[in-house]
Amino acid sequence: MTSSSDKDLNELDNTGFVGEHGRHCHSSPAAGGPEEGGGTGHSGTKLGYTVTDVPPWYLCILLGIQHFLTAMGGLVAVPLILSKGLCLEHDLLTQSHLINTIFFVSGICTLLQVVFGVRLPIIQGGTVTFLTPILAMLSLPSWKCPAWTQNATLVNASSPEFIQVWQTRMREVQGTIIVASCFQIFVGFSGLIGFLMRFIGPLTIAPTITLVALPLFEPAGDMAGQHWGIAFMTIFFIVLFSQYLKDIAVPLPSYQRDKKCHYSPIYLFQIFPVLLGLSLSWLLCYVLTVTGVLPAAPAAYGHLARTDTRGNVLAQAPWFRLPYPGQWGTPTVSVAGIFGILAGVISSMMESVGDYYACARLCGAPPPPQHAINRGIGVEGIGCLLAGAWGTGSGTTSYSENVGALGITKVGSPVVIIAGACAMLLSGIFGKVGAMLASIPVPVIGGMFIVMFGVITAVGISNLQYTDMNSSRNIFIFGFSLFAGLTIPNWASKNSTLLETGIIQLDQVILVLLTTGMFVGGLLGFILDNTIPGTQEERGLLSWKQNHEGGMESSQLVSKVYDLPFGIGTKYCNVSWFRYLPACPKRLSCDKRMDELKAAGQKNSVKTSLERNSEISADTRI
């Protein structure tokens, strides 16, 4: 990676933000892929910091906090949704402990994924795809909550009886997640998911990524609908900063040895649009809460926009609490929930593969090679194993909303995500911090999601640029896959009784698969694209590969981004059998490497000659 210490201008002269005389500006590098020190993604988007750059430490901290805040809505939502099934609806303190636990585990899983997994700047957090089978399991007669736990006046959160009620359910959830995670670990590290990627092209990736975000319009709308005024204000701020004010530099004080203290123009609005938007909207909600403008009655419209709706949690939460494996007891396992969780694992893997491609596209990295995808899915399985051991109530997966944040901030450095993971760990340890962050008003999060999911939808559709969209074949495949990915889950969720076979485990598998839009659309796109006759060029596979292969520079960039860290496989553990492992990069022999270098040199020589001739022609033209 390119360290910020190599930069000359007050540690900020990344070509994506700083121009002459310390002026921060956008870069416009030559075609040929992302370069160090600022460049463009495969979509042509100008990046301030690409996947190989290391921004200054203070930018990493602020951008990392922004990513944490972006993921926080999804992180907090998982334990809150599960609280009713776990009989914790009226135990706010335990809910805050679950929130701290999911923060802590998500930080660990994010570090593992960025350092050892797919090695892209992508956040790991609790997955919604696990919630449906978990809630289905908890709705079984043997696990239904006693009636007295639904009455707030009868609940004593510190009583041994109540603790036994919710912890037995949590331990059951933990056991099923741990068993299901072993399947994901096998699929990843065995190379099975990477083998399938040989048959996945733009017509499979496009509906999969698009359907990651499109079905979320309902929860995003519900959250924003708690107070549309606050939600639209959040949207207004994010759009204003990321689109209209992105080219306006703000002079900020900085220090340099030769210039001492001086002012340096920085494009704050471009790199911190989400953080600034959330902060201003949050501050507005606080002012409206203090002045009594927002209603105090829980049933009144706009009550959830108040900043004190979870004030009890903030007061009761301890300052320091370290989550640990088995904190709720020894996990138990039953066959009833395993098959349903497996369906959630399959859907989560499909979503994550789409997120890998979207993330690589937005952060200026080449598409992930087969070994990186294998490793990414395997590490996500390890993340689910850790989530089950710690007891978050769900597994972990890649967060699509943070992929959307990359498209807005134009900062694709993995170091930023590492900083965000550290912020998660600290929030998980310090209970007051987690409780405070959990108090962000619901409509503020909803407004942010509307912007983020819109970006993810557009990223999915943009993959069609590689295909021939004048072909009726391709139009049919994409249109049918996308529409079926919306209609089939909608019907299945409303008519679940018609899908009952009499076998509870099978019913859970069928219901989870058919209600997951990204799985339905991606599977249909995969089947149709590989069975309906079409040329490689028509399917977009040629331009897909040509765009991603490039020359020797691209090959070097793939190695730099996706190879194992700390010299594993090159300087250390460099054994002959290492390259045969599905999760490890394949090394070329010396002869093949020399041939590739010669070919790349000849190609560059011809390219340089053509450019020189073009310059001469331009100079002599009247």
Coordinates of C-alpha atoms in Angstrom, one line a residue:
M1 CA 0.0 0.0 0.0
T2 CA 1.1 3.6 -0.5
S3 CA 1.7 5.2 2.8
S4 CA 0.7 8.8 3.5
S5 CA 4.2 9.5 4.8
D6 CA 5.5 9.3 1.2
K7 CA 3.4 12.3 0.3
D8 CA 4.9 15.8 0.3
L9 CA 2.2 18.3 1.0
N10 CA 1.0 18.4 4.6
E11 CA 0.3 14.7 4.5
L12 CA -2.7 15.3 2.3
D13 CA -1.4 15.5 -1.2
N14 CA -3.1 12.4 -2.5
T15 CA -3.8 13.3 -6.2
G16 CA -7.5 12.6 -5.5
F17 CA -7.7 15.6 -3.2
V18 CA -4.6 17.8 -3.5
G19 CA -3.4 19.7 -6.5
E20 CA -0.8 22.4 -7.0
H21 CA 0.1 24.8 -4.1
G22 CA -1.7 22.4 -1.7
R23 CA -5.0 22.8 -3.5
H24 CA -7.2 19.6 -3.2
C25 CA -8.7 18.5 -6.4
H26 CA -9.9 15.5 -8.4
S27 CA -7.4 13.4 -10.3
S28 CA -7.7 12.3 -13.9
P29 CA -5.2 9.5 -14.4
A30 CA -4.5 7.9 -17.7
A31 CA -6.6 5.0 -18.8
G32 CA -5.5 1.6 -17.7
G33 CA -6.9 0.9 -14.3
P34 CA -6.5 2.3 -10.9
E35 CA -3.2 3.7 -9.8
E36 CA -1.6 4.5 -6.5
G37 CA -2.1 7.9 -5.1
G38 CA -5.6 8.4 -6.5
G39 CA -7.1 6.9 -9.6
T40 CA -10.3 5.7 -11.2
G41 CA -12.4 2.6 -10.5
H42 CA -13.5 0.3 -13.3
S43 CA -16.6 2.3 -13.6
G44 CA -14.6 5.4 -14.4
T45 CA -15.4 7.0 -11.1
K46 CA -12.6 9.3 -9.9
L47 CA -11.3 8.2 -6.5
G48 CA -9.5 10.2 -3.9
Y49 CA -7.8 7.1 -2.3
T50 CA -7.8 3.8 -4.1
V51 CA -7.6 0.3 -2.6
T52 CA -3.7 0.5 -2.5
D53 CA -3.5 3.9 -0.8
V54 CA -3.2 4.7 2.9
P55 CA -4.8 8.1 3.8
P56 CA -3.4 10.2 6.7
W57 CA -4.2 8.8 10.1
Y58 CA -6.8 11.4 11.0
L59 CA -8.7 10.9 7.7
C60 CA -8.7 7.1 8.4
I61 CA -10.2 7.7 11.8
L62 CA -12.9 10.0 10.6
L63 CA -13.8 7.9 7.6
G64 CA -13.7 4.8 9.7
I65 CA -16.2 6.3 12.1
Q66 CA -18.4 7.2 9.1
H67 CA -18.4 3.6 7.9
F68 CA -19.2 2.4 11.4
L69 CA -22.1 4.9 11.6
T70 CA -23.3 3.7 8.2
A71 CA -23.3 0.1 9.3
M72 CA -24.7 0.9 12.7
G73 CA -28.4 0.9 11.6
G74 CA -28.1 -2.7 10.4
L75 CA -26.0 -3.8 13.4
V76 CA -28.5 -2.4 15.9
A77 CA -31.6 -3.7 13.9
V78 CA -30.6 -7.3 14.3
P79 CA -30.7 -7.7 18.1
L80 CA -33.8 -5.3 18.3
I81 CA -35.7 -7.5 15.8
L82 CA -34.7 -10.7 17.7
S83 CA -35.6 -9.3 21.1
K84 CA -39.3 -10.3 20.8
G85 CA -38.5 -13.9 19.8
L86 CA -35.9 -14.1 22.6
C87 CA -38.5 -12.8 25.2
L88 CA -36.4 -9.6 25.7
E89 CA -39.0 -7.1 24.5
H90 CA -39.1 -5.4 27.9
D91 CA -35.5 -5.9 28.9
L92 CA -33.7 -2.9 27.4
L93 CA -30.5 -3.4 29.3
T94 CA -30.0 -6.9 27.9
Q95 CA -30.8 -5.5 24.5
S96 CA -28.0 -3.0 24.9
H97 CA -25.6 -5.9 25.9
L98 CA -26.6 -7.7 22.7
I99 CA -25.9 -4.5 20.7
N100 CA -22.4 -4.2 22.3
T101 CA -21.7 -7.8 21.6
I102 CA -22.6 -7.5 17.9
F103 CA -20.5 -4.3 17.7
F104 CA -17.5 -6.2 19.2
V105 CA -17.9 -9.3 17.0
S106 CA -18.4 -7.3 13.9
G107 CA -15.2 -5.5 14.5
I108 CA -13.3 -8.8 14.8
C109 CA -14.9 -10.2 11.7
T110 CA -14.2 -7.0 9.7
L111 CA -10.5 -7.2 10.7
L112 CA -10.3 -10.8 9.6
Q113 CA -12.0 -10.1 6.3
V114 CA -9.9 -7.1 5.4
V115 CA -6.6 -8.5 6.5
F116 CA -6.9 -12.2 5.6
G117 CA -10.2 -12.7 3.7
V118 CA -11.1 -11.1 0.4
R119 CA -8.9 -8.1 1.4
L120 CA -11.3 -5.5 0.1
P121 CA -12.6 -2.5 2.1
I122 CA -15.9 -4.1 3.2
I123 CA -17.6 -4.1 6.6
Q124 CA -18.8 -7.3 8.2
G125 CA -21.9 -7.3 10.4
G126 CA -25.1 -9.1 11.5
T127 CA -27.0 -10.5 8.6
V128 CA -30.8 -10.2 8.1
T129 CA -30.9 -13.4 6.1
F130 CA -30.5 -15.4 9.3
L131 CA -33.4 -13.6 11.0
T132 CA -36.2 -15.4 9.1
P133 CA -35.1 -19.0 10.0
I134 CA -34.2 -17.9 13.5
L135 CA -37.6 -16.3 14.1
A136 CA -39.3 -19.3 12.5
M137 CA -37.4 -21.6 14.9
L138 CA -38.3 -19.5 17.9
S139 CA -42.0 -19.5 16.9
L140 CA -42.1 -23.3 17.3
P141 CA -44.4 -24.3 20.2
S142 CA -41.5 -25.5 22.4
W143 CA -39.8 -22.1 22.1
K144 CA -42.7 -19.6 22.3
C145 CA -42.2 -17.0 25.0
P146 CA -44.4 -17.4 28.2
A147 CA -47.2 -15.0 28.4
W148 CA -45.9 -13.2 31.4
T149 CA -42.7 -12.1 29.5
Q150 CA -44.9 -10.0 27.3
N151 CA -46.2 -8.0 30.2
A152 CA -43.7 -5.3 31.3
T153 CA -45.1 -5.1 34.8
L154 CA -44.4 -8.8 35.4
V155 CA -40.9 -8.8 34.0
N156 CA -38.0 -8.7 36.5
A157 CA -34.9 -8.6 34.3
S158 CA -32.6 -9.7 37.2
S159 CA -34.7 -12.7 38.3
P160 CA -33.1 -16.2 37.7
E161 CA -36.4 -17.4 36.1
F162 CA -36.4 -14.7 33.5
I163 CA -32.7 -15.1 32.7
Q164 CA -33.2 -18.8 32.2
V165 CA -36.1 -18.1 29.8
W166 CA -34.2 -15.9 27.4
Q167 CA -30.7 -17.5 27.7
T168 CA -32.0 -21.0 26.8
R169 CA -33.4 -19.6 23.6
M170 CA -30.2 -17.7 22.9
R171 CA -28.1 -20.8 23.4
E172 CA -30.2 -22.7 20.9
V173 CA -29.7 -20.0 18.4
Q174 CA -26.0 -20.0 19.0
G175 CA -25.7 -23.7 18.4
T176 CA -27.6 -23.7 15.1
I177 CA -25.4 -20.8 13.8
I178 CA -22.2 -22.6 14.8
V179 CA -23.2 -25.7 13.0
A180 CA -24.3 -23.8 9.9
S181 CA -21.1 -21.8 9.8
C182 CA -19.1 -25.0 9.4
F183 CA -20.9 -25.5 6.0
Q184 CA -19.9 -22.0 4.9
I185 CA -16.3 -22.6 5.9
F186 CA -16.2 -25.8 3.9
V187 CA -17.8 -24.1 0.8
G188 CA -15.3 -21.3 0.9
F189 CA -12.0 -23.0 1.7
S190 CA -12.7 -26.0 -0.4
G191 CA -12.9 -23.8 -3.5
L192 CA -16.5 -24.8 -4.3
I193 CA -17.8 -21.2 -4.5
G194 CA -14.8 -20.1 -6.6
F195 CA -15.4 -23.0 -9.0
L196 CA -19.0 -21.7 -9.5
M197 CA -17.7 -18.2 -10.3
R198 CA -16.3 -19.6 -13.5
F199 CA -19.9 -19.7 -14.8
I200 CA -21.0 -16.4 -13.3
G201 CA -20.9 -13.3 -15.6
P202 CA -22.4 -9.8 -15.8
L203 CA -26.0 -11.2 -16.3
T204 CA -25.7 -13.1 -13.0
I205 CA -24.0 -10.4 -11.0
A206 CA -26.3 -7.5 -12.3
P207 CA -29.6 -8.9 -10.9
T208 CA -27.9 -10.2 -7.7
I209 CA -26.4 -6.8 -6.7
T210 CA -29.5 -4.9 -7.8
L211 CA -31.7 -7.2 -5.7
V212 CA -29.5 -6.7 -2.7
A213 CA -30.9 -3.1 -2.4
L214 CA -34.3 -3.0 -4.2
P215 CA -36.2 -5.3 -1.8
L216 CA -35.0 -3.0 1.1
F217 CA -37.2 -0.2 0.0
E218 CA -39.9 -1.3 2.4
P219 CA -37.8 -1.2 5.7
A220 CA -36.0 1.9 4.5
G221 CA -39.3 3.6 3.8
D222 CA -40.7 2.4 7.2
M223 CA -37.7 3.8 9.1
A224 CA -37.8 7.1 7.1
G225 CA -41.6 7.2 7.5
Q226 CA -41.3 7.6 11.3
H227 CA -40.7 11.3 10.4
W228 CA -40.4 12.2 6.8
G229 CA -39.3 15.7 7.5
I230 CA -36.2 14.4 9.4
A231 CA -35.6 11.7 6.8
F232 CA -35.7 14.2 3.9
M233 CA -33.4 16.6 5.8
T234 CA -30.9 13.7 6.1
I235 CA -31.2 12.9 2.4
F236 CA -30.9 16.6 1.6
F237 CA -27.6 17.0 3.6
I238 CA -26.0 13.8 2.1
V239 CA -27.0 14.7 -1.5
L240 CA -25.9 18.3 -0.9
F241 CA -22.5 17.4 0.4
S242 CA -21.8 14.4 -1.9
Q243 CA -23.1 15.9 -5.2
Y244 CA -23.4 19.7 -5.1
L245 CA -20.6 20.7 -2.7
K246 CA -18.1 18.0 -3.5
D247 CA -15.9 20.4 -5.6
I248 CA -15.8 23.1 -2.9
A249 CA -12.7 23.1 -0.8
V250 CA -12.8 24.2 2.9
P251 CA -9.6 25.8 4.3
L252 CA -8.5 24.0 7.4
P253 CA -5.5 24.7 9.6
S254 CA -2.6 22.2 9.0
Y255 CA 1.1 22.0 9.9
Q256 CA 4.2 21.3 7.8
R257 CA 7.8 21.7 8.7
D258 CA 8.7 24.1 6.0
K259 CA 5.4 26.0 6.0
K260 CA 4.7 25.7 9.7
C261 CA 1.1 26.4 10.6
H262 CA -1.0 27.4 7.5
Y263 CA -4.4 26.7 5.9
S264 CA -4.8 23.9 3.4
P265 CA -8.0 23.6 1.3
I266 CA -9.6 20.2 1.8
Y267 CA -12.6 18.7 0.1
L268 CA -14.5 17.8 3.3
F269 CA -17.9 17.6 1.7
Q270 CA -16.7 14.9 -0.8
I271 CA -15.0 12.6 1.8
F272 CA -17.4 13.1 4.7
P273 CA -20.9 13.5 3.3
V274 CA -22.5 10.7 5.3
L275 CA -20.8 11.6 8.6
L276 CA -21.7 15.3 8.2
G277 CA -25.3 14.5 7.1
L278 CA -25.9 12.2 10.0
S279 CA -24.3 14.6 12.5
L280 CA -26.4 17.6 11.4
S281 CA -29.6 15.6 11.3
W282 CA -28.9 14.1 14.7
L283 CA -28.2 17.5 16.1
L284 CA -31.4 18.8 14.6
C285 CA -33.3 16.0 16.3
Y286 CA -31.7 16.8 19.6
V287 CA -32.7 20.5 19.3
L288 CA -36.3 19.5 18.4
T289 CA -36.3 17.1 21.4
V290 CA -35.1 19.6 23.9
T291 CA -37.5 22.3 22.7
G292 CA -40.4 19.9 22.8
V293 CA -41.3 20.1 19.1
L294 CA -41.2 16.4 18.7
P295 CA -44.0 14.5 20.5
A296 CA -43.3 12.7 23.8
A297 CA -46.2 10.3 23.5
P298 CA -44.9 6.9 22.2
A299 CA -47.9 6.4 19.9
A300 CA -47.6 9.9 18.3
Y301 CA -46.2 10.4 14.8
G302 CA -42.6 11.5 15.0
H303 CA -41.9 10.1 18.5
L304 CA -39.0 7.9 17.2
A305 CA -37.3 11.0 15.9
R306 CA -36.5 12.0 19.5
T307 CA -33.0 11.5 20.8
D308 CA -34.2 10.4 24.3
T309 CA -36.4 7.4 23.3
R310 CA -33.7 5.1 24.6
G311 CA -32.5 7.2 27.5
N312 CA -33.0 4.4 30.0
V313 CA -30.5 2.3 28.1
L314 CA -27.9 5.0 28.2
A315 CA -28.4 5.5 31.9
Q316 CA -28.3 1.8 32.8
A317 CA -25.5 0.6 30.5
P318 CA -22.1 0.0 32.2
W319 CA -19.1 2.1 31.2
F320 CA -17.0 -1.0 30.6
R321 CA -18.1 -4.5 29.6
L322 CA -16.0 -7.0 27.6
P323 CA -18.1 -9.5 25.6
Y324 CA -16.7 -13.1 25.6
P325 CA -17.5 -16.5 24.1
G326 CA -20.1 -18.4 25.9
Q327 CA -21.3 -15.4 27.9
W328 CA -24.9 -16.7 27.8
G329 CA -23.9 -20.2 28.6
T330 CA -22.9 -23.3 26.6
P331 CA -24.6 -23.4 23.1
T332 CA -27.0 -26.2 22.4
V333 CA -28.0 -27.7 19.1
S334 CA -31.2 -29.2 17.7
V335 CA -31.9 -30.3 14.1
A336 CA -35.1 -28.2 13.9
G337 CA -33.3 -24.9 13.1
I338 CA -30.2 -26.1 11.2
F339 CA -31.7 -26.5 7.8
G340 CA -33.4 -23.1 7.9
I341 CA -30.1 -21.5 8.9
L342 CA -28.4 -23.3 6.0
A343 CA -30.8 -21.6 3.7
G344 CA -29.8 -18.3 5.2
V345 CA -26.1 -19.2 4.7
I346 CA -26.7 -19.9 1.0
S347 CA -28.5 -16.6 0.5
S348 CA -25.8 -14.7 2.5
M349 CA -23.0 -16.2 0.3
M350 CA -24.8 -15.2 -2.9
E351 CA -25.2 -11.6 -1.5
S352 CA -21.5 -11.5 -0.4
V353 CA -20.2 -12.5 -3.8
G354 CA -22.2 -9.7 -5.3
D355 CA -20.9 -7.3 -2.7
Y356 CA -17.3 -8.3 -3.5
Y357 CA -17.7 -7.3 -7.1
A358 CA -19.5 -4.1 -6.2
C359 CA -16.9 -3.2 -3.7
A360 CA -14.0 -3.9 -6.1
R361 CA -15.7 -1.8 -8.7
L362 CA -16.2 1.2 -6.4
C363 CA -12.8 1.2 -4.7
G364 CA -10.7 1.0 -7.8
A365 CA -9.6 -2.6 -7.5
P366 CA -9.7 -5.4 -10.1
P367 CA -12.5 -7.9 -9.7
P368 CA -11.7 -10.5 -7.1
P369 CA -10.0 -13.6 -8.4
Q370 CA -11.2 -17.1 -7.6
H371 CA -8.8 -17.6 -4.6
A372 CA -9.9 -14.3 -3.1
I373 CA -13.6 -15.2 -3.3
N374 CA -12.9 -18.6 -1.8
R375 CA -11.0 -17.0 1.1
G376 CA -13.6 -14.3 1.6
I377 CA -16.5 -16.8 1.9
G378 CA -14.4 -19.0 4.2
V379 CA -13.5 -16.1 6.5
E380 CA -17.2 -15.1 6.5
G381 CA -17.9 -18.6 7.7
I382 CA -15.3 -18.1 10.5
G383 CA -17.1 -14.9 11.3
C384 CA -20.4 -16.7 11.7
L385 CA -18.7 -19.2 13.9
L386 CA -17.4 -16.4 16.1
A387 CA -20.9 -14.7 16.1
G388 CA -22.4 -18.0 17.3
A389 CA -19.8 -18.4 20.0
W390 CA -20.2 -14.9 21.3
G391 CA -23.9 -15.0 21.0
T392 CA -24.9 -12.1 18.8
G393 CA -28.2 -13.8 17.8
S394 CA -27.2 -13.8 14.1
G395 CA -24.3 -14.6 11.7
T396 CA -22.2 -12.1 9.8
T397 CA -22.1 -11.1 6.2
S398 CA -20.8 -8.2 4.0
Y399 CA -22.7 -5.0 4.5
S400 CA -24.1 -3.6 1.3
E401 CA -24.8 -0.2 2.7
N402 CA -21.0 0.3 3.3
V403 CA -20.4 -0.6 -0.3
G404 CA -22.7 2.2 -1.2
A405 CA -20.7 4.6 1.1
L406 CA -17.6 3.8 -1.0
G407 CA -19.4 5.2 -4.1
I408 CA -20.3 8.4 -2.3
T409 CA -17.0 9.1 -0.4
K410 CA -14.7 8.1 -3.3
V411 CA -12.3 6.6 -0.7
G412 CA -11.6 2.9 -1.2
S413 CA -8.6 2.3 1.2
P414 CA -8.9 -0.8 3.3
V415 CA -7.1 1.0 6.1
V416 CA -10.2 3.2 6.6
I417 CA -12.3 0.0 7.2
I418 CA -9.7 -1.2 9.6
A419 CA -10.2 2.0 11.5
G420 CA -13.9 1.5 11.4
A421 CA -13.4 -2.0 12.8
C422 CA -11.4 -0.6 15.7
A423 CA -14.3 1.8 16.4
M424 CA -16.6 -1.2 16.5
L425 CA -14.4 -3.0 19.0
L426 CA -14.2 0.1 21.2
S427 CA -17.9 0.6 21.1
G428 CA -18.4 -3.0 22.0
I429 CA -16.2 -2.7 25.0
F430 CA -17.5 0.6 26.3
G431 CA -21.1 0.1 27.0
K432 CA -22.0 3.8 27.2
V433 CA -20.6 4.4 23.7
G434 CA -22.7 1.6 22.2
A435 CA -25.8 2.8 24.0
M436 CA -25.3 6.3 22.8
L437 CA -24.7 5.3 19.2
A438 CA -27.8 3.2 19.4
S439 CA -29.8 6.3 20.2
I440 CA -29.6 7.7 16.7
P441 CA -33.2 8.5 15.6
V442 CA -34.8 5.9 13.4
P443 CA -35.8 8.4 10.6
V444 CA -32.2 9.6 10.3
I445 CA -31.0 6.1 9.6
G446 CA -33.9 5.6 7.2
G447 CA -33.0 8.7 5.2
M448 CA -29.4 7.5 5.0
F449 CA -30.5 4.0 3.8
I450 CA -32.5 5.5 0.9
V451 CA -29.4 7.2 -0.5
M452 CA -27.1 4.2 0.1
F453 CA -29.4 1.6 -1.4
G454 CA -30.0 3.7 -4.4
V455 CA -26.3 3.8 -5.1
I456 CA -26.0 0.0 -4.7
T457 CA -28.9 -0.5 -7.2
A458 CA -27.2 1.6 -9.8
V459 CA -23.9 -0.2 -9.3
G460 CA -25.7 -3.5 -10.0
I461 CA -27.3 -2.2 -13.2
S462 CA -24.0 -0.8 -14.3
N463 CA -22.6 -4.3 -14.8
L464 CA -24.7 -4.5 -17.9
Q465 CA -22.3 -2.2 -19.8
Y466 CA -20.2 -5.3 -20.6
T467 CA -23.1 -7.1 -22.3
D468 CA -24.8 -6.5 -25.6
M469 CA -28.1 -4.9 -24.4
N470 CA -29.3 -4.8 -28.0
S471 CA -29.7 -8.5 -27.7
S472 CA -33.2 -9.7 -27.0
R473 CA -31.6 -12.7 -25.2
N474 CA -29.9 -10.4 -22.6
I475 CA -32.8 -8.2 -22.2
F476 CA -35.0 -11.2 -21.4
I477 CA -32.5 -12.7 -18.9
F478 CA -32.0 -9.5 -16.9
G479 CA -35.6 -8.3 -17.0
F480 CA -37.1 -11.7 -16.1
S481 CA -34.5 -12.3 -13.3
L482 CA -35.0 -8.9 -11.8
F483 CA -38.8 -9.0 -11.9
A484 CA -39.0 -12.6 -10.7
G485 CA -36.6 -11.6 -7.9
L486 CA -39.2 -9.1 -6.7
T487 CA -42.5 -10.9 -7.4
I488 CA -41.7 -14.4 -6.1
P489 CA -40.4 -13.4 -2.7
N490 CA -43.4 -11.0 -2.3
W491 CA -45.8 -13.8 -3.1
A492 CA -44.0 -16.4 -0.9
S493 CA -44.0 -14.1 2.1
K494 CA -47.8 -13.5 1.8
N495 CA -48.7 -17.2 1.1
S496 CA -46.3 -19.2 3.3
T497 CA -49.1 -21.6 4.2
L498 CA -49.3 -22.8 0.6
L499 CA -45.7 -23.8 0.7
E500 CA -46.1 -26.1 3.7
T501 CA -45.0 -29.7 3.1
G502 CA -45.7 -31.0 6.6
I503 CA -41.9 -31.1 7.3
I504 CA -41.0 -28.1 9.4
Q505 CA -37.3 -28.1 8.5
L506 CA -38.1 -28.4 4.8
D507 CA -40.7 -25.6 5.1
Q508 CA -38.1 -23.3 6.6
V509 CA -35.6 -24.0 3.8
I510 CA -38.2 -23.4 1.1
L511 CA -39.5 -20.2 2.7
V512 CA -36.1 -18.6 3.3
L513 CA -34.9 -19.3 -0.2
L514 CA -38.1 -18.1 -1.9
T515 CA -38.4 -15.0 0.2
T516 CA -34.8 -13.9 -0.6
G517 CA -34.9 -11.8 -3.7
M518 CA -31.2 -11.7 -4.4
F519 CA -31.1 -15.6 -4.3
V520 CA -34.1 -15.9 -6.6
G521 CA -32.9 -13.3 -9.2
G522 CA -29.3 -14.4 -9.1
L523 CA -30.1 -18.1 -9.5
L524 CA -32.5 -17.4 -12.4
G525 CA -29.8 -15.2 -14.0
F526 CA -27.2 -17.9 -13.5
I527 CA -29.3 -20.7 -15.0
L528 CA -30.6 -18.7 -18.0
D529 CA -27.3 -17.2 -18.9
N530 CA -25.6 -20.6 -18.9
T531 CA -28.4 -22.5 -20.7
I532 CA -29.8 -20.1 -23.3
P533 CA -27.5 -20.1 -26.4
G534 CA -25.4 -17.0 -26.8
T535 CA -21.9 -16.0 -27.8
Q536 CA -19.2 -15.0 -25.3
E537 CA -19.2 -11.5 -26.7
E538 CA -23.0 -11.3 -26.5
R539 CA -23.0 -12.5 -22.9
G540 CA -20.4 -9.9 -22.0
L541 CA -17.8 -12.4 -20.9
L542 CA -15.2 -11.3 -23.4
S543 CA -15.3 -7.6 -22.4
W544 CA -15.7 -8.6 -18.8
K545 CA -12.5 -10.6 -18.9
Q546 CA -10.6 -8.1 -21.1
N547 CA -11.6 -5.2 -18.9
H548 CA -10.4 -7.0 -15.8
E549 CA -7.3 -8.7 -17.1
G550 CA -5.5 -5.6 -18.5
G551 CA -1.7 -5.9 -18.9
M552 CA 1.1 -6.6 -16.6
E553 CA 0.2 -3.6 -14.4
S554 CA -3.3 -5.1 -13.8
S555 CA -1.7 -8.5 -13.0
Q556 CA 0.6 -6.8 -10.5
L557 CA -2.4 -4.9 -9.0
V558 CA -4.4 -8.1 -8.5
S559 CA -1.4 -9.6 -6.7
K560 CA -0.9 -6.5 -4.6
V561 CA -4.6 -6.3 -3.6
Y562 CA -5.6 -9.9 -3.2
D563 CA -2.5 -11.9 -2.2
L564 CA -2.1 -13.1 1.4
P565 CA -0.7 -10.5 3.8
F566 CA 2.7 -10.3 5.6
G567 CA 4.4 -12.2 2.8
I568 CA 2.6 -15.5 3.4
G569 CA 3.1 -17.7 0.4
T570 CA 6.0 -15.6 -0.9
K571 CA 8.5 -14.8 1.8
Y572 CA 7.0 -17.2 4.4
C573 CA 5.4 -20.6 4.0
N574 CA 6.6 -20.6 0.4
V575 CA 6.2 -24.3 -0.2
S576 CA 5.4 -26.1 -3.5
W577 CA 2.0 -27.4 -2.4
F578 CA 0.9 -24.0 -1.2
R579 CA -0.4 -22.9 -4.6
Y580 CA -2.7 -25.9 -4.8
L581 CA -4.8 -24.7 -1.9
P582 CA -8.1 -23.2 -3.2
A583 CA -7.8 -20.1 -1.0
C584 CA -4.2 -19.3 -2.0
P585 CA -3.0 -17.5 -5.1
K586 CA -1.5 -19.5 -7.9
R587 CA 2.1 -18.6 -8.7
L588 CA 3.5 -18.6 -12.2
S589 CA 6.7 -20.6 -13.0
C590 CA 9.8 -18.6 -13.7
D591 CA 9.6 -19.2 -17.5
K592 CA 5.9 -18.2 -17.7
R593 CA 6.7 -15.1 -15.6
M594 CA 9.5 -14.1 -17.9
D595 CA 7.2 -14.6 -21.0
E596 CA 4.5 -12.5 -19.4
L597 CA 7.0 -9.8 -18.5
K598 CA 8.3 -9.8 -22.1
A599 CA 4.8 -9.7 -23.5
A600 CA 3.9 -6.8 -21.2
G601 CA 7.0 -5.0 -22.2
Q602 CA 6.4 -5.3 -25.9
K603 CA 2.8 -4.2 -25.4
N604 CA 3.9 -1.1 -23.4
S605 CA 6.6 -0.4 -26.0
V606 CA 4.0 -0.4 -28.8
K607 CA 1.6 1.7 -26.7
T608 CA 4.4 4.2 -26.0
S609 CA 5.3 4.4 -29.7
L610 CA 1.7 5.0 -30.7
E611 CA 1.3 7.7 -28.0
R612 CA 4.5 9.4 -29.2
N613 CA 3.3 9.4 -32.8
S614 CA 0.0 10.8 -31.7
E615 CA 1.8 13.6 -29.8
I616 CA 4.0 14.4 -32.8
S617 CA 0.9 14.6 -35.1
A618 CA -0.8 16.8 -32.6
D619 CA 2.2 19.2 -32.4
T620 CA 2.6 19.5 -36.2
R621 CA -1.1 19.9 -36.8
I622 CA -2.0 23.5 -37.9

